[in-house]
Coordinates of C-alpha atoms in Angstrom, one line a residue:
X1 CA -24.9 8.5 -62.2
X2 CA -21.6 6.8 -61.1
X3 CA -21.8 5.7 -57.3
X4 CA -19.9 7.4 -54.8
X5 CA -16.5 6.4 -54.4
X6 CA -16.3 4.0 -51.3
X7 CA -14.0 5.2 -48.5
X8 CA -10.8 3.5 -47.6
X9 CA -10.4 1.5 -45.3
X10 CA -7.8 3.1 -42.9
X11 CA -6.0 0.2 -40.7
X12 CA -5.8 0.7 -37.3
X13 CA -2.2 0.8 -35.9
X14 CA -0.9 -1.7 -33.8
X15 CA 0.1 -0.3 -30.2
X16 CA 4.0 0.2 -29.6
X17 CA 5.7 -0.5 -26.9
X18 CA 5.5 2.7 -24.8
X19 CA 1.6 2.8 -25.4
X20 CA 1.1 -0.3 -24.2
X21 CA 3.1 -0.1 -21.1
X22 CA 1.5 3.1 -20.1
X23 CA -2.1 1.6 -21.1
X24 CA -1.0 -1.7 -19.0
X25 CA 0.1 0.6 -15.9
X26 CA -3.3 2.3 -15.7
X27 CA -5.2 -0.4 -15.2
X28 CA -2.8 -2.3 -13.2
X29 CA -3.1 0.5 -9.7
X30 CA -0.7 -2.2 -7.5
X31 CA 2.2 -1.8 -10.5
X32 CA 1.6 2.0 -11.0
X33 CA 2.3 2.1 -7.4
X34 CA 5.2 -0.1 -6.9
X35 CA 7.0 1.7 -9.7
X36 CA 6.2 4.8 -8.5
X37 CA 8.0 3.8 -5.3
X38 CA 11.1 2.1 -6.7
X39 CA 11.2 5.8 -9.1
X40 CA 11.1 7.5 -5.0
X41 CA 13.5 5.2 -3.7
X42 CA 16.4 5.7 -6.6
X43 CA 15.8 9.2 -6.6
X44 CA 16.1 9.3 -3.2
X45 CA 19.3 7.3 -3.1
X46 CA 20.5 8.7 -5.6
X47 CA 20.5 12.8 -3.9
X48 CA 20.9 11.5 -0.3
X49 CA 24.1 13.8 0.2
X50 CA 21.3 16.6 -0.7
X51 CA 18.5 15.0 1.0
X52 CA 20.0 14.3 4.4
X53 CA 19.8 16.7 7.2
X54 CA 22.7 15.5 8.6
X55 CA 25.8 13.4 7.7
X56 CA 25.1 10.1 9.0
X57 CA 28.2 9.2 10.4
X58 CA 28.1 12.2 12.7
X59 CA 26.9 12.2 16.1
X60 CA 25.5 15.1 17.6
X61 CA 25.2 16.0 21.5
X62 CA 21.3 17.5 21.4
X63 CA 21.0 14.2 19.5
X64 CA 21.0 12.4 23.0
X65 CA 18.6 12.6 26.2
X66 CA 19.6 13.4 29.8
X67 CA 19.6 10.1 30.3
X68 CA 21.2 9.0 27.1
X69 CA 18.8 7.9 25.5
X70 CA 17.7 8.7 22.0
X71 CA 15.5 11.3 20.8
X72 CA 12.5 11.0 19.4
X73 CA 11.1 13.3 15.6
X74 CA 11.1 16.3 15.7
X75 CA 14.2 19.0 17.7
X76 CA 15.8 19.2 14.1
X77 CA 16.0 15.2 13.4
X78 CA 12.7 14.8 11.3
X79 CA 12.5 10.9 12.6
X80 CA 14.8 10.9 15.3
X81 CA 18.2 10.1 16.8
X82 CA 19.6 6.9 17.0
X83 CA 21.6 5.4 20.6
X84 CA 24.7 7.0 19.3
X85 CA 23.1 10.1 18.6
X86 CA 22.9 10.3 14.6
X87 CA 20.3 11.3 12.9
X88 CA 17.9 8.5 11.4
X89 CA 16.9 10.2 8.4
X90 CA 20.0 11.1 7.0
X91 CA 21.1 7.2 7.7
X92 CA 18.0 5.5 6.1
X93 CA 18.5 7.9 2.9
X94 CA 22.0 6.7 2.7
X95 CA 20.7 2.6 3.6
X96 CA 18.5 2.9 0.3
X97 CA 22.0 3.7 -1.4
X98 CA 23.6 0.8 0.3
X99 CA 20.6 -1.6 -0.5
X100 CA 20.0 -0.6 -3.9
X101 CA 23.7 -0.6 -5.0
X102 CA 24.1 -4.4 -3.6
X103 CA 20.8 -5.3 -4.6
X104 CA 21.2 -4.4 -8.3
X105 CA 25.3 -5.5 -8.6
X106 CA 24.8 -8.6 -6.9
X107 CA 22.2 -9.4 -8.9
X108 CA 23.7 -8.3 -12.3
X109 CA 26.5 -10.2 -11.6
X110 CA 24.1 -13.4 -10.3
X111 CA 22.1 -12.8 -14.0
X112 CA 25.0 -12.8 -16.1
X113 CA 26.3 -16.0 -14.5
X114 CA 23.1 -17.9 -15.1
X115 CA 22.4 -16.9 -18.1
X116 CA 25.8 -18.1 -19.6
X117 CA 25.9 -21.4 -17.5
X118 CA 22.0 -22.1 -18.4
X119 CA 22.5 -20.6 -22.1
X120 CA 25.5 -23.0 -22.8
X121 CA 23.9 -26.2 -21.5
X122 CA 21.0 -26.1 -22.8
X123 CA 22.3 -25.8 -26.4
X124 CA 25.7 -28.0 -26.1
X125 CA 24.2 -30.6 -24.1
X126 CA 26.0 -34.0 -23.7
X127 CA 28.5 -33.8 -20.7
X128 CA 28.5 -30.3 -21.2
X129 CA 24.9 -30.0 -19.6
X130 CA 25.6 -32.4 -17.1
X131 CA 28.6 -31.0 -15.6
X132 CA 27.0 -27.2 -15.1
X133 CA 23.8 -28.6 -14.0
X134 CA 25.2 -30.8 -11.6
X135 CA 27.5 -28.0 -10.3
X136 CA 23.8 -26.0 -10.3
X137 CA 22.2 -28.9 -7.7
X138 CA 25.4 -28.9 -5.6
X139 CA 25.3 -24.9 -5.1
X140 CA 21.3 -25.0 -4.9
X141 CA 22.0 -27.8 -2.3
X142 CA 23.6 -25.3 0.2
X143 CA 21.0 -23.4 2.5
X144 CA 21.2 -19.6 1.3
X145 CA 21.8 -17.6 4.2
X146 CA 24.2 -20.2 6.0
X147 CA 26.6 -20.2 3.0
X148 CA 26.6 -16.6 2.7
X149 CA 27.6 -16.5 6.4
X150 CA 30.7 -19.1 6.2
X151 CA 32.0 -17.2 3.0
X152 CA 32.1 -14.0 4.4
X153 CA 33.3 -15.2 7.8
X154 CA 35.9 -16.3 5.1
X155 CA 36.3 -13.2 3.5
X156 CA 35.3 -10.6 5.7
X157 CA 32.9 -8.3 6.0
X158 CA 32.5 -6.0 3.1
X159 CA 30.3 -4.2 0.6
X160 CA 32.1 -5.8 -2.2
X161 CA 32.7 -9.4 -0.8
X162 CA 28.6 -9.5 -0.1
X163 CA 28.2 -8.5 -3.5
X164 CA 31.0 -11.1 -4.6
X165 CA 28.5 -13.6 -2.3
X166 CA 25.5 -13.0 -3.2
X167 CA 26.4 -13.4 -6.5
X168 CA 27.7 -16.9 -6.3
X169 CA 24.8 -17.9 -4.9
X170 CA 22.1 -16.6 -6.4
X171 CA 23.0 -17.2 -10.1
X172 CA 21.2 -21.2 -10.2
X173 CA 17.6 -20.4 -10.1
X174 CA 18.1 -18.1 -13.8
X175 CA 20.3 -21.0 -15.2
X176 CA 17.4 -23.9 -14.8
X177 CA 15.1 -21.6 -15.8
X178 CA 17.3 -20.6 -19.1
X179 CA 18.1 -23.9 -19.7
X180 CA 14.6 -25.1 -20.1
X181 CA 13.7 -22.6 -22.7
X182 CA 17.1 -23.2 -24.6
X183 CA 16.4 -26.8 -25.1
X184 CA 12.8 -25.8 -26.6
X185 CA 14.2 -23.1 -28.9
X186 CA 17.0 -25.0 -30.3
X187 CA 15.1 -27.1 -31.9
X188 CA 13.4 -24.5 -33.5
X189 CA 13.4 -24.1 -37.4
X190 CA 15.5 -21.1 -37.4
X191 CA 18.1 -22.4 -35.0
X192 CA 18.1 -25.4 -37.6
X193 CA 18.8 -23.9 -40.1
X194 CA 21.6 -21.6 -38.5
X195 CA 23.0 -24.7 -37.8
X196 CA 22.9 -26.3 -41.9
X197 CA 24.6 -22.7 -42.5
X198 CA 27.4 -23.3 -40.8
X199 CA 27.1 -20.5 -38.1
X200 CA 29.3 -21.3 -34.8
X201 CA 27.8 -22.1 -31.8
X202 CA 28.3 -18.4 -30.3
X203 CA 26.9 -17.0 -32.9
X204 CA 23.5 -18.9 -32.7
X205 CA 23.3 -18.7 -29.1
X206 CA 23.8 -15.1 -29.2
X207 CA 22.5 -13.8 -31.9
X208 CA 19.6 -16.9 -32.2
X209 CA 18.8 -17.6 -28.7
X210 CA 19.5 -15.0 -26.6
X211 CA 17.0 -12.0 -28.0
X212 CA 14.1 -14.4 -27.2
X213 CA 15.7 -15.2 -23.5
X214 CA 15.5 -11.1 -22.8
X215 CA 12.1 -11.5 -21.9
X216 CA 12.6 -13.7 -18.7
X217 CA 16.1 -12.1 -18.0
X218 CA 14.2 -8.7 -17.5
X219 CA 11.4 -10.2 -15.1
X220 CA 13.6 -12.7 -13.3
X221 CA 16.3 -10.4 -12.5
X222 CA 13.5 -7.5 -11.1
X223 CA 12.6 -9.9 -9.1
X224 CA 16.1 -11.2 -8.1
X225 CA 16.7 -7.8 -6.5
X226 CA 14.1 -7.9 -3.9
X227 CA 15.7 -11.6 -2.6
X228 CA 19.1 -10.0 -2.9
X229 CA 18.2 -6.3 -0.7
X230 CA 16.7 -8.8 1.8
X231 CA 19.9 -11.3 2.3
X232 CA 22.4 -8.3 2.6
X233 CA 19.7 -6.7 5.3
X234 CA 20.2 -10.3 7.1
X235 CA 23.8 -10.8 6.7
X236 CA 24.4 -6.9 7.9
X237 CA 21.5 -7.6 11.1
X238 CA 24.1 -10.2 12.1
X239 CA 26.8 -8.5 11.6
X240 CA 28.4 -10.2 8.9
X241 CA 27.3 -7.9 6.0
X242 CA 27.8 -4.4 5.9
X243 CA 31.0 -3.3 8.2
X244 CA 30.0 -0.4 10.9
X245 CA 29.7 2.1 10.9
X246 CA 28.3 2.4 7.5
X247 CA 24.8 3.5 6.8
X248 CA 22.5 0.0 6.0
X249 CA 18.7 -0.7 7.0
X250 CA 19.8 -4.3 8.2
X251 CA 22.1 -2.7 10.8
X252 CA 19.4 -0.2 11.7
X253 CA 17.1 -2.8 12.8
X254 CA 19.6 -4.9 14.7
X255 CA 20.2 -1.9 16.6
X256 CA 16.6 -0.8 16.9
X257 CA 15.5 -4.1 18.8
X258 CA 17.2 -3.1 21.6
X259 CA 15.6 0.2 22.1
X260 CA 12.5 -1.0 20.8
X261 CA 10.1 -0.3 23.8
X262 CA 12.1 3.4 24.6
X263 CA 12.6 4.4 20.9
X264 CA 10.1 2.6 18.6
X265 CA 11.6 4.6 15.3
X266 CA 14.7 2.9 15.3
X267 CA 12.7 -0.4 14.5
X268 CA 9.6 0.6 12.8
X269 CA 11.4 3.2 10.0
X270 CA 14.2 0.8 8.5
X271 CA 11.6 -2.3 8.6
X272 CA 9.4 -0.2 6.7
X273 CA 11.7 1.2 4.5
X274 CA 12.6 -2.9 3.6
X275 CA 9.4 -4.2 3.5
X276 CA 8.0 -1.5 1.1
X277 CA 11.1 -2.0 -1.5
X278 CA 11.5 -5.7 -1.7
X279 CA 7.4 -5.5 -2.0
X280 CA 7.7 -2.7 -5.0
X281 CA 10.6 -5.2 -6.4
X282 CA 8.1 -7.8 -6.6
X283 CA 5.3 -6.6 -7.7
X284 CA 7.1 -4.8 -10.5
X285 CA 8.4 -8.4 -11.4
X286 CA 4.9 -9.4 -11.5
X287 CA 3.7 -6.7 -13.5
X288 CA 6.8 -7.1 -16.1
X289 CA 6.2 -11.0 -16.7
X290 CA 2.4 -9.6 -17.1
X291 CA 4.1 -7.1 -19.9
X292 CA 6.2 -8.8 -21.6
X293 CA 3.8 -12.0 -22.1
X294 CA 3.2 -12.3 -26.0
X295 CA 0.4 -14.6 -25.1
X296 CA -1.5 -11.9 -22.2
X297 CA -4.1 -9.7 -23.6
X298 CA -4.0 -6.1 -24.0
X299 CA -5.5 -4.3 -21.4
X300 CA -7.6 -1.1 -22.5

């Protein structure tokens, strides 16, 4: 009698990408709900014009009190009036626009600049490096929020110039951090051997070095959005950020201190509102670096 044949072994397939995500996200309740959030938030911003009640430049009479004071939820303004009489709703839908759009621009334009002035020293070296990453200490030097407050006193108040500010700024952390992976990977057998090739510089750095860079761009730059929502909510809460009368959570809680014992909304719904983004921000940073970790283990 000849012995049954043995079955195959039948390998197991290695996880992709999208299964692993979703497999990392349900075990991981804080991210699930973060992302969830940030998902609300751009959708939101995104159909604000549909969204809103009311147009949140306009003021409405039955918006206002005897006295002239602010109404509170409810008399067809879901959370309230405002002291000018607009509705709140309609302005924190279009804030999340305001905050989003700054956030993620001034932070693109912060990521791009880091990554090239971190990218380039850390492969040229020589007086190269030292020249960016002293001009990295000097700008690192400057306290955040003050500098952003002289150059827009400089510029004037704008959606664009904070953008244009934020930017300049916020660009030094991602090139120190570049920087110190470039020096490991360039001496790195394949980088080595690009070199013996002949390949020029800028096409090792970006077809060499910068795929194995995309990692940390991806978390530092989540992350990079929460810090840059909160400094245009601070330069627009001193009035130095986003002009009036333009829709912006930083404006709505510079306003709502004033009215905070008579109209509690004004304060507690744009705080909220900036709290639970720059949180979501961060902990989808978290979750991300979690993610996109070759060395973390797979959760199941």
């Amino acid at each position: 009698m000849t012995a049954p044949p043995m079955a195959e072994a039948v390998p197991v397939a290695a996880p992709t990408g999208l299964r692993r995500t979703l497999s990392s996200l349900r075990h991981d309740l804080p991210a699930l709900i973060s992302i969830t959030l940030l998902v609300l938030l751009a959708l939101a911003a995104i159909l604000a014009p549909i969204l809103a009640p009311h147009p949140p430049l306009q003021t409405y009479p039955e918006g206002l009190a005897a006295n002239g004071a602010p109404i509170g939820p409810g008399h067809g303004f879901p959370l309230g009036t405002d002291p000018n009489g607009r509705d709140v709703l309609a302005r924190l839908l279009y804030g999340a626009r305001v905050s989003l759009v700054i956030g993620i621009l001034a932070n693109g334009l912060a990521t791009i600049v880091g990554v090239i002035v971190g990218l380039v020293a850390g492969y040229l070296g020589g007086w190269v490096e030292t020249i960016l990453m002293r001009l990295t200490d000097v700008v690192m030097s400057f306290p955040i929020l003050l500098f952003c407050i002289a150059l827009i006193s400089v510029t004037g108040p704008s959606e664009r110039n904070v953008v244009i500010v934020i930017a300049l700024i916020y660009w030094t952390t991602l090139a120190r951090i570049i920087r110190s992976q470039v020096l490991s990977l360039r001496e790195r057998e394949f980088v080595v051997a690009a070199r013996t090739m002949g390949l020029s510089h800028w096409r090792i750095m970006r077809k060499h070095l910068f795929p194995h860079l995309v990692p940390t761009i991806i978390v530092y730059a989540t992350l990079g959005v929460a810090s840059s929502i909160l400094i245009e909510a601070s330069l627009s809460f001193l009035g130095v950020g986003v002009p009036v009368p333009t829709a912006s959570w930083g404006q709505m809680i510079e306003q709502g201190k004033e009215y905070f014992q008579i109209a509690p909304w004004l304060l507690f719904a744009p705080g909220v509102c900036l709290v639970l983004t720059v949180l979501a921000f961060n902990l989808a940073g978290d979750w991300l670096r979690d993610l996109l970790d070759p060395t973390a283990p797979e959760r199941r």
